mmCIF file of C-alpha atoms and ligand atoms in Angstrom:
data_model
loop_
_atom_site.group_PDB
_atom_site.id
_atom_site.type_symbol
_atom_site.label_atom_id
_atom_site.label_comp_id
_atom_site.label_asym_id
_atom_site.label_seq_id
_atom_site.Cartn_x
_atom_site.Cartn_y
_atom_site.Cartn_z
ATOM 1 C CA UNK A 1 79.563 163.017 49.916
ATOM 2 C CA UNK A 2 79.694 165.940 51.710
ATOM 3 C CA UNK A 3 77.522 164.572 54.863
ATOM 4 C CA UNK A 4 80.003 166.101 57.542
ATOM 5 C CA UNK A 5 80.644 169.094 56.181
ATOM 6 C CA UNK A 6 76.938 170.298 56.523
ATOM 7 C CA UNK A 7 77.417 170.281 60.147
ATOM 8 C CA UNK A 8 77.529 174.258 60.219
ATOM 9 C CA UNK A 9 75.526 176.035 57.716
ATOM 10 C CA UNK A 10 72.414 177.057 56.741
ATOM 11 C CA UNK A 11 69.388 175.269 55.126
ATOM 12 C CA UNK A 12 66.034 176.310 53.559
ATOM 13 C CA UNK A 13 63.119 175.786 55.696
ATOM 14 C CA UNK A 14 59.149 176.163 55.252
ATOM 15 C CA UNK A 15 57.767 177.907 58.519
ATOM 16 C CA UNK A 16 54.196 178.860 59.909
ATOM 17 C CA UNK A 17 54.773 182.310 61.328
ATOM 18 C CA UNK A 18 51.765 182.166 63.680
ATOM 19 C CA UNK A 19 48.311 180.685 63.960
ATOM 20 C CA UNK A 20 46.509 181.433 60.487
ATOM 21 C CA UNK A 21 50.203 182.651 59.558
ATOM 22 C CA UNK A 22 51.327 182.599 56.100
ATOM 23 C CA UNK A 23 54.031 180.139 54.821
ATOM 24 C CA UNK A 24 57.763 181.835 54.869
ATOM 25 C CA UNK A 25 60.321 180.069 53.186
ATOM 26 C CA UNK A 26 63.391 181.189 55.353
ATOM 27 C CA UNK A 27 66.949 180.286 55.716
ATOM 28 C CA UNK A 28 67.778 178.885 59.022
ATOM 29 C CA UNK A 29 71.213 177.577 60.766
ATOM 30 C CA UNK A 30 71.232 173.576 60.325
ATOM 31 C CA UNK A 31 70.413 172.132 63.807
ATOM 32 C CA UNK A 32 72.355 169.320 65.563
ATOM 33 C CA UNK A 33 70.999 166.372 66.953
ATOM 34 C CA UNK A 34 71.315 166.101 70.585
ATOM 35 C CA UNK A 35 71.609 163.330 73.016
ATOM 36 C CA UNK A 36 69.301 160.267 71.452
ATOM 37 C CA UNK A 37 68.546 162.094 68.521
ATOM 38 C CA UNK A 38 69.388 161.807 64.734
ATOM 39 C CA UNK A 39 69.413 164.486 62.292
ATOM 40 C CA UNK A 40 67.779 163.600 58.857
ATOM 41 C CA UNK A 41 68.900 164.883 55.542
ATOM 42 C CA UNK A 42 64.995 165.172 54.323
ATOM 43 C CA UNK A 43 64.239 163.663 50.777
ATOM 44 C CA UNK A 44 60.336 164.113 50.639
ATOM 45 C CA UNK A 45 57.945 165.275 53.253
ATOM 46 C CA UNK A 46 54.102 164.455 52.434
ATOM 47 C CA UNK A 47 51.574 167.314 53.125
ATOM 48 C CA UNK A 48 48.618 165.941 55.366
ATOM 49 C CA UNK A 49 45.407 167.437 56.258
ATOM 50 C CA UNK A 50 46.456 167.418 59.937
ATOM 51 C CA UNK A 51 49.178 169.838 58.874
ATOM 52 C CA UNK A 52 46.196 172.244 59.288
ATOM 53 C CA UNK A 53 46.520 172.024 63.264
ATOM 54 C CA UNK A 54 49.642 173.697 62.705
ATOM 55 C CA UNK A 55 48.957 176.023 60.143
ATOM 56 C CA UNK A 56 45.539 177.170 61.454
ATOM 57 C CA UNK A 57 46.691 176.837 65.162
ATOM 58 C CA UNK A 58 44.060 174.495 66.124
ATOM 59 C CA UNK A 59 46.226 172.426 68.248
ATOM 60 C CA UNK A 60 46.651 173.937 71.666
ATOM 61 C CA UNK A 61 50.327 175.213 73.013
ATOM 62 C CA UNK A 62 51.958 175.200 69.697
ATOM 63 C CA UNK A 63 55.221 177.478 69.688
ATOM 64 C CA UNK A 64 55.637 179.331 66.440
ATOM 65 C CA UNK A 65 57.564 180.039 64.092
ATOM 66 C CA UNK A 66 56.909 176.241 63.692
ATOM 67 C CA UNK A 67 57.663 173.922 60.681
ATOM 68 C CA UNK A 68 54.878 171.330 59.932
ATOM 69 C CA UNK A 69 55.399 167.927 58.489
ATOM 70 C CA UNK A 70 54.977 164.157 59.814
ATOM 71 C CA UNK A 71 55.238 162.298 56.689
ATOM 72 C CA UNK A 72 59.090 162.685 56.300
ATOM 73 C CA UNK A 73 61.541 160.533 54.519
ATOM 74 C CA UNK A 74 65.337 161.115 54.235
ATOM 75 C CA UNK A 75 68.670 159.828 55.079
ATOM 76 C CA UNK A 76 70.367 160.148 58.378
ATOM 77 C CA UNK A 77 73.714 162.415 58.287
ATOM 78 C CA UNK A 78 74.477 162.978 61.830
ATOM 79 C CA UNK A 79 73.574 160.806 65.031
ATOM 80 C CA UNK A 80 73.572 162.310 68.821
ATOM 81 C CA UNK A 81 75.028 160.922 71.792
ATOM 82 C CA UNK A 82 74.044 157.648 72.654
ATOM 83 C CA UNK A 83 72.617 156.457 69.455
ATOM 84 C CA UNK A 84 74.092 153.161 68.645
ATOM 85 C CA UNK A 85 71.377 151.329 66.378
ATOM 86 C CA UNK A 86 70.868 153.827 63.698
ATOM 87 C CA UNK A 87 73.475 154.761 61.236
ATOM 88 C CA UNK A 88 74.837 157.974 59.104
ATOM 89 C CA UNK A 89 73.910 156.987 55.530
ATOM 90 C CA UNK A 90 70.956 154.847 56.614
ATOM 91 C CA UNK A 91 67.486 155.952 55.122
ATOM 92 C CA UNK A 92 64.938 156.770 57.802
ATOM 93 C CA UNK A 93 61.478 158.360 58.027
ATOM 94 C CA UNK A 94 59.568 160.213 60.703
ATOM 95 C CA UNK A 95 55.539 160.239 60.724
ATOM 96 C CA UNK A 96 52.887 161.103 63.327
ATOM 97 C CA UNK A 97 54.246 159.339 65.971
ATOM 98 C CA UNK A 98 57.063 161.731 67.144
ATOM 99 C CA UNK A 99 58.286 160.186 70.374
ATOM 100 C CA UNK A 100 56.793 159.116 73.775
ATOM 101 C CA UNK A 101 57.481 159.868 77.310
ATOM 102 C CA UNK A 102 57.777 155.732 78.004
ATOM 103 C CA UNK A 103 56.477 156.863 81.659
ATOM 104 C CA UNK A 104 52.807 157.463 81.660
ATOM 105 C CA UNK A 105 50.425 154.943 82.369
ATOM 106 C CA UNK A 106 49.770 153.996 78.588
ATOM 107 C CA UNK A 107 53.349 153.883 77.964
ATOM 108 C CA UNK A 108 54.202 151.392 80.994
ATOM 109 C CA UNK A 109 51.605 149.294 79.618
ATOM 110 C CA UNK A 110 53.576 149.167 76.245
ATOM 111 C CA UNK A 111 50.330 151.086 74.505
ATOM 112 C CA UNK A 112 52.656 154.008 73.105
ATOM 113 C CA UNK A 113 50.249 155.176 70.552
ATOM 114 C CA UNK A 114 48.132 156.478 73.301
ATOM 115 C CA UNK A 115 51.000 158.179 75.006
ATOM 116 C CA UNK A 116 49.440 161.123 77.216
ATOM 117 C CA UNK A 117 52.283 162.902 76.368
ATOM 118 C CA UNK A 118 52.914 162.319 72.654
ATOM 119 C CA UNK A 119 55.127 164.279 70.773
ATOM 120 C CA UNK A 120 53.929 164.854 67.051
ATOM 121 C CA UNK A 121 56.618 166.207 64.542
ATOM 122 C CA UNK A 122 55.461 169.715 63.119
ATOM 123 C CA UNK A 123 53.758 170.296 66.350
ATOM 124 C CA UNK A 124 55.521 169.483 69.700
ATOM 125 C CA UNK A 125 58.873 170.445 67.416
ATOM 126 C CA UNK A 126 59.714 171.091 63.859
ATOM 127 C CA UNK A 127 59.137 168.815 61.172
ATOM 128 C CA UNK A 128 59.755 167.727 57.653
ATOM 129 C CA UNK A 129 58.944 170.934 55.542
ATOM 130 C CA UNK A 130 63.071 171.955 55.723
ATOM 131 C CA UNK A 131 66.148 170.234 54.385
ATOM 132 C CA UNK A 132 67.644 169.015 57.914
ATOM 133 C CA UNK A 133 65.273 167.794 60.723
ATOM 134 C CA UNK A 134 66.144 166.429 64.502
ATOM 135 C CA UNK A 135 64.051 163.639 65.641
ATOM 136 C CA UNK A 136 64.159 161.122 68.797
ATOM 137 C CA UNK A 137 65.081 157.628 67.823
ATOM 138 C CA UNK A 138 61.903 156.412 68.999
ATOM 139 C CA UNK A 139 60.444 158.170 66.213
ATOM 140 C CA UNK A 140 62.504 156.805 63.587
ATOM 141 C CA UNK A 141 61.667 154.338 60.823
ATOM 142 C CA UNK A 142 63.603 152.158 58.544
ATOM 143 C CA UNK A 143 62.574 152.648 54.843
ATOM 144 C CA UNK A 144 62.823 149.795 52.417
ATOM 145 C CA UNK A 145 65.277 149.803 49.532
ATOM 146 C CA UNK A 146 62.613 149.302 47.118
ATOM 147 C CA UNK A 147 60.253 152.012 48.175
ATOM 148 C CA UNK A 148 61.223 155.589 46.718
ATOM 149 C CA UNK A 149 61.213 158.401 49.008
ATOM 150 C CA UNK A 150 58.323 160.090 47.520
ATOM 151 C CA UNK A 151 56.168 157.140 47.566
ATOM 152 C CA UNK A 152 57.227 156.064 51.324
ATOM 153 C CA UNK A 153 56.199 159.595 52.720
ATOM 154 C CA UNK A 154 52.492 159.342 52.487
ATOM 155 C CA UNK A 155 52.723 155.830 54.095
ATOM 156 C CA UNK A 156 54.010 157.286 57.200
ATOM 157 C CA UNK A 157 50.621 158.697 58.076
ATOM 158 C CA UNK A 158 48.019 158.274 55.415
ATOM 159 C CA UNK A 159 49.469 154.732 54.959
ATOM 160 C CA UNK A 160 49.893 153.964 58.374
ATOM 161 C CA UNK A 161 46.623 155.005 59.658
ATOM 162 C CA UNK A 162 44.523 153.053 56.732
ATOM 163 C CA UNK A 163 46.500 150.079 57.288
ATOM 164 C CA UNK A 164 46.606 150.063 61.250
ATOM 165 C CA UNK A 165 42.892 151.051 61.745
ATOM 166 C CA UNK A 166 41.863 148.066 59.249
ATOM 167 C CA UNK A 167 44.146 145.409 60.521
ATOM 168 C CA UNK A 168 42.779 146.351 63.854
ATOM 169 C CA UNK A 169 39.264 146.408 62.828
ATOM 170 C CA UNK A 170 38.306 143.111 63.499
ATOM 171 C CA UNK A 171 37.107 142.589 60.172
ATOM 172 C CA UNK A 172 38.197 138.899 58.699
ATOM 173 C CA UNK A 173 39.018 138.070 55.028
ATOM 174 C CA UNK A 174 35.971 138.078 52.903
ATOM 175 C CA UNK A 175 34.001 140.427 54.995
ATOM 176 C CA UNK A 176 32.217 143.561 53.396
ATOM 177 C CA UNK A 177 34.555 146.632 54.237
ATOM 178 C CA UNK A 178 33.583 149.969 53.141
ATOM 179 C CA UNK A 179 35.933 152.710 52.406
ATOM 180 C CA UNK A 180 34.175 156.133 52.778
ATOM 181 C CA UNK A 181 36.132 158.959 50.618
ATOM 182 C CA UNK A 182 38.492 158.481 47.804
ATOM 183 C CA UNK A 183 41.367 160.842 48.530
ATOM 184 C CA UNK A 184 44.447 160.873 50.263
ATOM 185 C CA UNK A 185 43.383 158.419 52.815
ATOM 186 C CA UNK A 186 40.801 156.452 50.955
ATOM 187 C CA UNK A 187 42.916 155.600 47.880
ATOM 188 C CA UNK A 188 45.232 153.689 50.435
ATOM 189 C CA UNK A 189 42.345 152.653 52.406
ATOM 190 C CA UNK A 190 40.620 150.614 49.291
ATOM 191 C CA UNK A 191 44.179 149.256 48.087
ATOM 192 C CA UNK A 192 45.033 147.972 51.590
ATOM 193 C CA UNK A 193 41.233 146.729 52.252
ATOM 194 C CA UNK A 194 41.645 144.818 48.841
ATOM 195 C CA UNK A 195 45.145 143.227 49.608
ATOM 196 C CA UNK A 196 43.892 142.022 52.976
ATOM 197 C CA UNK A 197 41.075 139.912 51.310
ATOM 198 C CA UNK A 198 37.766 141.805 52.015
ATOM 199 C CA UNK A 199 34.974 142.516 49.936
ATOM 200 C CA UNK A 200 35.341 146.242 49.214
ATOM 201 C CA UNK A 201 32.965 148.706 48.832
ATOM 202 C CA UNK A 202 34.362 152.415 48.140
ATOM 203 C CA UNK A 203 31.927 155.065 48.888
ATOM 204 C CA UNK A 204 32.526 158.468 47.014
ATOM 205 C CA UNK A 205 30.257 161.470 46.022
ATOM 206 C CA UNK A 206 29.407 161.275 42.201
ATOM 207 C CA UNK A 207 30.710 158.940 39.774
ATOM 208 C CA UNK A 208 34.074 160.654 38.882
ATOM 209 C CA UNK A 209 36.075 158.098 40.936
ATOM 210 C CA UNK A 210 34.118 154.703 40.207
ATOM 211 C CA UNK A 211 36.524 153.535 37.405
ATOM 212 C CA UNK A 212 39.476 154.388 39.684
ATOM 213 C CA UNK A 213 38.171 153.023 42.631
ATOM 214 C CA UNK A 214 37.858 149.824 40.842
ATOM 215 C CA UNK A 215 41.485 150.053 39.551
ATOM 216 C CA UNK A 216 42.501 150.441 43.172
ATOM 217 C CA UNK A 217 40.660 147.109 44.272
ATOM 218 C CA UNK A 218 37.235 148.003 44.829
ATOM 219 C CA UNK A 219 34.506 145.574 44.286
ATOM 220 C CA UNK A 220 31.726 147.645 44.271
ATOM 221 C CA UNK A 221 31.341 151.708 43.829
ATOM 222 C CA UNK A 222 28.498 153.209 45.679
ATOM 223 C CA UNK A 223 27.849 156.741 44.619
ATOM 224 C CA UNK A 224 26.520 158.427 47.829
ATOM 225 C CA UNK A 225 24.876 161.348 45.635
ATOM 226 C CA UNK A 226 23.043 159.408 43.525
ATOM 227 C CA UNK A 227 22.188 156.624 46.088
ATOM 228 C CA UNK A 228 21.525 156.177 49.875
ATOM 229 C CA UNK A 229 24.759 154.567 50.494
ATOM 230 C CA UNK A 230 23.623 152.998 53.675
ATOM 231 C CA UNK A 231 20.998 151.133 51.719
ATOM 232 C CA UNK A 232 23.178 150.199 49.156
ATOM 233 C CA UNK A 233 25.280 148.525 51.957
ATOM 234 C CA UNK A 234 22.510 146.689 53.504
ATOM 235 C CA UNK A 235 21.607 145.179 50.096
ATOM 236 C CA UNK A 236 25.207 143.673 50.493
ATOM 237 C CA UNK A 237 24.079 142.435 53.720
ATOM 238 C CA UNK A 238 25.619 145.377 55.674
ATOM 239 C CA UNK A 239 29.147 146.465 56.486
ATOM 240 C CA UNK A 240 31.657 144.536 58.670
ATOM 241 C CA UNK A 241 33.482 147.722 58.973
ATOM 242 C CA UNK A 242 33.230 151.201 57.206
ATOM 243 C CA UNK A 243 36.394 153.386 57.330
ATOM 244 C CA UNK A 244 35.244 156.709 57.401
ATOM 245 C CA UNK A 245 38.125 159.036 55.729
ATOM 246 C CA UNK A 246 36.497 162.016 54.334
ATOM 247 C CA UNK A 247 36.521 164.809 57.033
ATOM 248 C CA UNK A 248 32.703 165.152 56.835
ATOM 249 C CA UNK A 249 30.911 164.410 59.809
ATOM 250 C CA UNK A 250 27.536 164.351 58.232
ATOM 251 C CA UNK A 251 28.953 162.098 55.297
ATOM 252 C CA UNK A 252 29.789 159.670 58.215
ATOM 253 C CA UNK A 253 26.722 160.136 59.941
ATOM 254 C CA UNK A 254 24.497 158.943 57.008
ATOM 255 C CA UNK A 255 26.491 155.772 56.905
ATOM 256 C CA UNK A 256 25.687 154.375 60.375
ATOM 257 C CA UNK A 257 22.589 152.450 58.902
ATOM 258 C CA UNK A 258 24.681 150.672 56.170
ATOM 259 C CA UNK A 259 26.808 148.742 59.148
ATOM 260 C CA UNK A 260 25.666 145.076 59.393
ATOM 261 C CA UNK A 261 25.474 143.045 62.850
ATOM 262 C CA UNK A 262 28.421 144.080 64.977
ATOM 263 C CA UNK A 263 29.735 146.299 62.290
ATOM 264 C CA UNK A 264 31.961 149.321 63.260
ATOM 265 C CA UNK A 265 32.398 152.615 61.818
ATOM 266 C CA UNK A 266 35.989 153.364 61.994
ATOM 267 C CA UNK A 267 36.770 157.039 62.008
ATOM 268 C CA UNK A 268 40.079 158.351 60.900
ATOM 269 C CA UNK A 269 39.040 161.450 58.725
ATOM 270 C CA UNK A 270 39.634 164.343 61.414
ATOM 271 C CA UNK A 271 36.483 166.812 61.778
ATOM 272 C CA UNK A 272 35.751 168.843 65.074
ATOM 273 C CA UNK A 273 31.861 168.533 64.049
ATOM 274 C CA UNK A 274 29.674 165.996 66.142
ATOM 275 C CA UNK A 275 28.699 162.748 64.288
ATOM 276 C CA UNK A 276 25.007 162.508 64.696
ATOM 277 C CA UNK A 277 23.861 158.882 65.759
ATOM 278 C CA UNK A 278 20.800 157.613 67.718
ATOM 279 C CA UNK A 279 21.252 154.904 70.588
ATOM 280 C CA UNK A 280 18.933 152.537 68.702
ATOM 281 C CA UNK A 281 21.062 152.862 65.459
ATOM 282 C CA UNK A 282 23.898 151.233 67.734
ATOM 283 C CA UNK A 283 21.747 148.995 70.024
ATOM 284 C CA UNK A 284 20.226 147.150 66.977
ATOM 285 C CA UNK A 285 22.990 144.810 65.928
ATOM 286 C CA UNK A 286 25.424 145.940 68.645
ATOM 287 C CA UNK A 287 27.109 148.405 66.060
ATOM 288 C CA UNK A 288 29.985 150.438 67.407
ATOM 289 C CA UNK A 289 31.911 153.658 66.698
ATOM 290 C CA UNK A 290 35.567 153.624 67.178
ATOM 291 C CA UNK A 291 38.428 156.225 66.347
ATOM 292 C CA UNK A 292 42.169 155.608 65.356
ATOM 293 C CA UNK A 293 44.820 157.391 65.270
ATOM 294 C CA UNK A 294 48.181 156.399 63.250
ATOM 295 C CA UNK A 295 50.612 154.245 65.155
ATOM 296 C CA UNK A 296 54.114 153.907 66.421
ATOM 297 C CA UNK A 297 57.399 153.617 64.216
ATOM 298 C CA UNK A 298 57.105 149.677 64.308
ATOM 299 C CA UNK A 299 53.489 150.021 62.936
ATOM 300 C CA UNK A 300 55.069 152.197 60.173
ATOM 301 C CA UNK A 301 57.691 149.735 59.605
ATOM 302 C CA UNK A 302 54.697 147.041 59.390
ATOM 303 C CA UNK A 303 53.052 149.301 57.002
ATOM 304 C CA UNK A 304 56.135 149.727 54.465
ATOM 305 C CA UNK A 305 57.068 146.186 54.464
ATOM 306 C CA UNK A 306 53.206 145.282 53.758
ATOM 307 C CA UNK A 307 53.289 147.782 51.084
ATOM 308 C CA UNK A 308 56.129 146.434 49.518
ATOM 309 C CA UNK A 309 55.345 142.890 49.474
ATOM 310 C CA UNK A 310 51.528 143.742 48.184
ATOM 311 C CA UNK A 311 52.344 146.760 45.738
ATOM 312 C CA UNK A 312 50.498 149.413 47.664
ATOM 313 C CA UNK A 313 51.510 152.648 46.854
ATOM 314 C CA UNK A 314 50.148 156.283 47.201
ATOM 315 C CA UNK A 315 49.373 158.449 44.044
ATOM 316 C CA UNK A 316 51.048 161.635 44.445
ATOM 317 C CA UNK A 317 51.605 165.112 43.152
ATOM 318 C CA UNK A 318 55.331 166.568 44.223
ATOM 319 C CA UNK A 319 55.894 170.420 44.755
ATOM 320 C CA UNK A 320 59.560 171.912 45.589
ATOM 321 C CA UNK A 321 59.481 173.153 49.502
ATOM 322 C CA UNK A 322 59.783 176.710 47.975
ATOM 323 C CA UNK A 323 56.238 176.079 46.872
ATOM 324 C CA UNK A 324 54.849 174.808 50.287
ATOM 325 C CA UNK A 325 52.159 177.165 50.464
ATOM 326 C CA UNK A 326 50.944 176.373 46.972
ATOM 327 C CA UNK A 327 51.208 172.419 47.852
ATOM 328 C CA UNK A 328 49.399 172.744 51.291
ATOM 329 C CA UNK A 329 46.635 175.092 49.211
ATOM 330 C CA UNK A 330 46.424 172.267 46.812
ATOM 331 C CA UNK A 331 45.938 169.724 49.466
ATOM 332 C CA UNK A 332 43.428 171.909 51.584
ATOM 333 C CA UNK A 333 41.407 172.547 48.301
ATOM 334 C CA UNK A 334 40.889 168.422 48.500
ATOM 335 C CA UNK A 335 41.542 168.179 44.542
ATOM 336 C CA UNK A 336 44.748 166.564 44.861
ATOM 337 C CA UNK A 337 44.975 163.047 43.163
ATOM 338 C CA UNK A 338 45.680 161.978 46.213
ATOM 339 C CA UNK A 339 48.363 162.783 48.130
ATOM 340 C CA UNK A 340 50.939 165.881 47.792
ATOM 341 C CA UNK A 341 54.435 165.466 48.627
ATOM 342 C CA UNK A 342 57.351 168.374 48.908
ATOM 343 C CA UNK A 343 60.528 167.292 47.640
ATOM 344 C CA UNK A 344 63.730 168.860 48.987
HETATM 345 ZN ZN1 ZN B 1 48.797 163.210 59.064
HETATM 346 ZN ZN1 ZN B 2 53.620 158.105 77.915
#
């Protein structure tokens, strides 16, 4: 119980030196939380595809060196001034939503998710690839006792993104919902969709993941390499929602004709290439395409509560913090099964 004894000292961090720079594992002074902030003794941090925004310098204005990581779970070991609602020793996490300004038009409407000055851990400030991290209270997520650090971490970006996108998609129990991609996002999307009571069609390239997709809760598996996935969805009367998780704009474009009447393609797999769609594809059947980004700390708590109730869990591969470079390369290879998590 040396929580206060570590206030002065050094810690290990995995930082990116500059755009496209290598990971460096270095010692840094343990940071002190400021007003309205807490310090988290990090136990686990997920490695997300969006960490490439920091690693490759794709997000404008990043100050380097920068420590990535926005799937952070740990224990609060110091609270800053003015923090009354969080205590030392309490388990807490931080996800993609790392704080809002509370003053922009979106915030004034209560739409914190779309804050104009949204802060993102690992981009706007140092994230979770380190032993101690400072975070503002509005970004904090309470972690239920029944979830392990390693299981909870991926739920704070991959989990909340699939859960929140699906619960706001308009699909109702019994509707056909397709999940494109069986990876870090998709393997959670299939589980949530199944537990929400949808008829779930999992779409993967090749047959390797067919048995796993069924085990995760898919009713139907569609191999988009062997068949025309859009036609297969139409044989099932068309999808109410297609959750597009794999970062391939081409694969997403090919699925639009698989949407049923009023069907919606919900895009969460982040790419920079355009999706191709002809206006008539959208006009026929009043189809829509919508993007979705994560959610607030309260949405994360909903995600964790639902995971706790329903048994939804990520499948993870863990790496020690010192091997952050290897962990990141594994995630980028697309071969991880399915979420890579750093442990401190
Ligand atoms: Zn993420
Ligand atoms: Zn705002």
